[in-house]
Amino acid sequence: MIHISYRRPVFGEIIFALAMGFTTYTFGEISGFQAWELLATSSSGIITLCYIIIVGSIYILVMLLHLLTVKVLKINHLKLKYYNELLNIARLATLLIISSTIVLLLLNIPFTKTKIFSYPDYFKIYYTIITMASILAGLFIAIITMIYQSIRNIISDKKREHNNNNEADSIEESMEE
């Protein structure tokens, strides 16, 4: 289950995916290209996007693993709070890697080389692939936003803890005097 503080990244992902899909649809209609031409020209860009998402998501997982070894998370009350957030990010990154790999494999099917599909079929295939690419790109942005929020929360809690320790020390010093 997605934590309530991740509403902003999820809404951002949805807005990005809708904007990218709408823009692609609009430019596809304005250009007047046939669906199979659009599929042929855009497939290399979507393949590149999938590779970038796969590599980026793997890097995110490595970064999360490194973050879990940092001494900031060794404090007991921070462990439970942030391990669940980082686990959600890791799950989403893993799902993104799997989904990007599936889209990458689908794009290796030579749809434009075969003439067995009618225009409406190419239209459906093209916009299905564009929709999937929009969702993948939006999820990638959501993961990056979630990582930023988690790191910001860890740092602010660490600062708050440090300030509380300084206040406690100053109170102890004043009581000793």
CSV table of N, CA, C and O in Angstrom, one decimal, residues 67 70-73 75 77-78 81-82 85-86 146-164:
chain,number,residue,atom,x,y,z
A,67,LEU,N,21.7,3.6,0.9
A,67,LEU,CA,21.1,4.5,2.0
A,67,LEU,C,20.8,3.7,3.2
A,67,LEU,O,20.8,4.2,4.3
A,70,VAL,N,23.7,3.5,5.7
A,70,VAL,CA,24.1,4.8,6.3
A,70,VAL,C,23.7,4.8,7.7
A,70,VAL,O,22.7,4.3,8.1
A,71,LYS,N,24.6,5.4,8.6
A,71,LYS,CA,24.3,5.4,10.0
A,71,LYS,C,23.1,6.2,10.4
A,71,LYS,O,22.6,6.0,11.5
A,72,VAL,N,22.6,7.0,9.5
A,72,VAL,CA,21.3,7.8,9.9
A,72,VAL,C,20.2,6.8,10.2
A,72,VAL,O,19.4,7.0,11.1
A,73,LEU,N,20.2,5.7,9.5
A,73,LEU,CA,19.1,4.7,9.7
A,73,LEU,C,19.4,3.7,10.7
A,73,LEU,O,18.6,2.8,10.9
A,75,ILE,N,19.6,4.3,13.9
A,75,ILE,CA,18.8,4.7,15.1
A,75,ILE,C,17.5,4.0,15.1
A,75,ILE,O,16.8,4.0,14.0
A,77,HIS,N,14.3,4.4,16.2
A,77,HIS,CA,13.0,5.0,15.9
A,77,HIS,C,13.0,5.4,14.5
A,77,HIS,O,11.9,5.6,13.9
A,78,LEU,N,14.1,5.6,13.8
A,78,LEU,CA,14.1,6.0,12.4
A,78,LEU,C,14.0,4.8,11.5
A,78,LEU,O,13.5,4.8,10.4
A,81,LYS,N,10.3,3.7,10.7
A,81,LYS,CA,9.6,4.8,9.9
A,81,LYS,C,10.1,4.8,8.5
A,81,LYS,O,9.3,5.0,7.6
A,82,TYR,N,11.4,4.7,8.2
A,82,TYR,CA,11.9,4.9,6.9
A,82,TYR,C,12.1,3.7,6.1
A,82,TYR,O,12.2,3.7,4.9
A,85,GLU,N,9.1,3.2,4.0
A,85,GLU,CA,9.1,4.1,2.8
A,85,GLU,C,10.0,3.7,1.7
A,85,GLU,O,9.7,3.7,0.6
A,86,LEU,N,11.2,3.3,2.2
A,86,LEU,CA,12.2,2.8,1.2
A,86,LEU,C,11.8,1.5,0.6
A,86,LEU,O,12.1,1.3,-0.6
A,146,MET,N,9.5,10.5,-4.9
A,146,MET,CA,9.4,9.8,-3.6
A,146,MET,C,10.8,9.7,-2.9
A,146,MET,O,10.8,9.8,-1.7
A,147,ILE,N,11.8,9.4,-3.7
A,147,ILE,CA,13.2,9.4,-3.1
A,147,ILE,C,13.5,10.7,-2.5
A,147,ILE,O,14.0,10.8,-1.3
A,148,TYR,N,13.2,11.8,-3.2
A,148,TYR,CA,13.5,13.1,-2.7
A,148,TYR,C,12.7,13.4,-1.3
A,148,TYR,O,13.3,13.9,-0.4
A,149,GLN,N,11.5,13.0,-1.3
A,149,GLN,CA,10.7,13.2,-0.1
A,149,GLN,C,11.2,12.4,1.1
A,149,GLN,O,11.3,12.9,2.2
A,150,SER,N,11.6,11.2,0.8
A,150,SER,CA,12.2,10.3,1.9
A,150,SER,C,13.5,10.9,2.4
A,150,SER,O,13.7,11.0,3.6
A,151,ILE,N,14.4,11.3,1.5
A,151,ILE,CA,15.6,11.8,2.0
A,151,ILE,C,15.4,13.1,2.7
A,151,ILE,O,16.0,13.4,3.8
A,152,ARG,N,14.5,14.0,2.2
A,152,ARG,CA,14.2,15.2,2.9
A,152,ARG,C,13.7,15.0,4.3
A,152,ARG,O,14.0,15.6,5.3
A,153,ASN,N,12.8,14.0,4.5
A,153,ASN,CA,12.2,13.6,5.8
A,153,ASN,C,13.3,13.1,6.7
A,153,ASN,O,13.3,13.4,7.9
A,154,ILE,N,14.2,12.3,6.2
A,154,ILE,CA,15.3,11.7,7.0
A,154,ILE,C,16.2,12.9,7.5
A,154,ILE,O,16.5,12.9,8.7
A,155,ILE,N,16.5,13.8,6.6
A,155,ILE,CA,17.4,14.9,7.0
A,155,ILE,C,16.7,15.8,8.0
A,155,ILE,O,17.3,16.2,9.0
A,156,SER,N,15.4,16.1,7.8
A,156,SER,CA,14.7,17.0,8.7
A,156,SER,C,14.5,16.3,10.1
A,156,SER,O,14.6,17.0,11.1
A,157,ASP,N,14.3,15.0,10.2
A,157,ASP,CA,14.2,14.3,11.4
A,157,ASP,C,15.5,14.3,12.1
A,157,ASP,O,15.6,14.5,13.4
A,158,LYS,N,16.6,14.1,11.4
A,158,LYS,CA,17.9,14.1,12.0
A,158,LYS,C,18.3,15.5,12.5
A,158,LYS,O,18.8,15.6,13.6
A,159,LYS,N,17.9,16.6,11.8
A,159,LYS,CA,18.1,17.9,12.3
A,159,LYS,C,17.3,18.2,13.6
A,159,LYS,O,17.8,18.7,14.5
A,160,ARG,N,16.0,17.7,13.6
A,160,ARG,CA,15.2,17.9,14.7
A,160,ARG,C,15.7,17.2,15.9
A,160,ARG,O,15.7,17.7,17.0
A,161,GLU,N,16.2,16.0,15.7
A,161,GLU,CA,16.8,15.2,16.8
A,161,GLU,C,18.1,15.9,17.3
A,161,GLU,O,18.3,15.9,18.5
A,162,HIS,N,18.9,16.4,16.4
A,162,HIS,CA,20.1,17.1,16.8
A,162,HIS,C,19.7,18.3,17.6
A,162,HIS,O,20.4,18.6,18.7
A,163,ASN,N,18.7,19.1,17.2
A,163,ASN,CA,18.3,20.3,17.9
A,163,ASN,C,17.7,19.9,19.3
A,163,ASN,O,18.0,20.6,20.3
A,164,ASN,N,17.0,18.8,19.4
A,164,ASN,CA,16.4,18.4,20.7
A,164,ASN,C,17.6,18.0,21.6
A,164,ASN,O,17.5,18.2,22.8
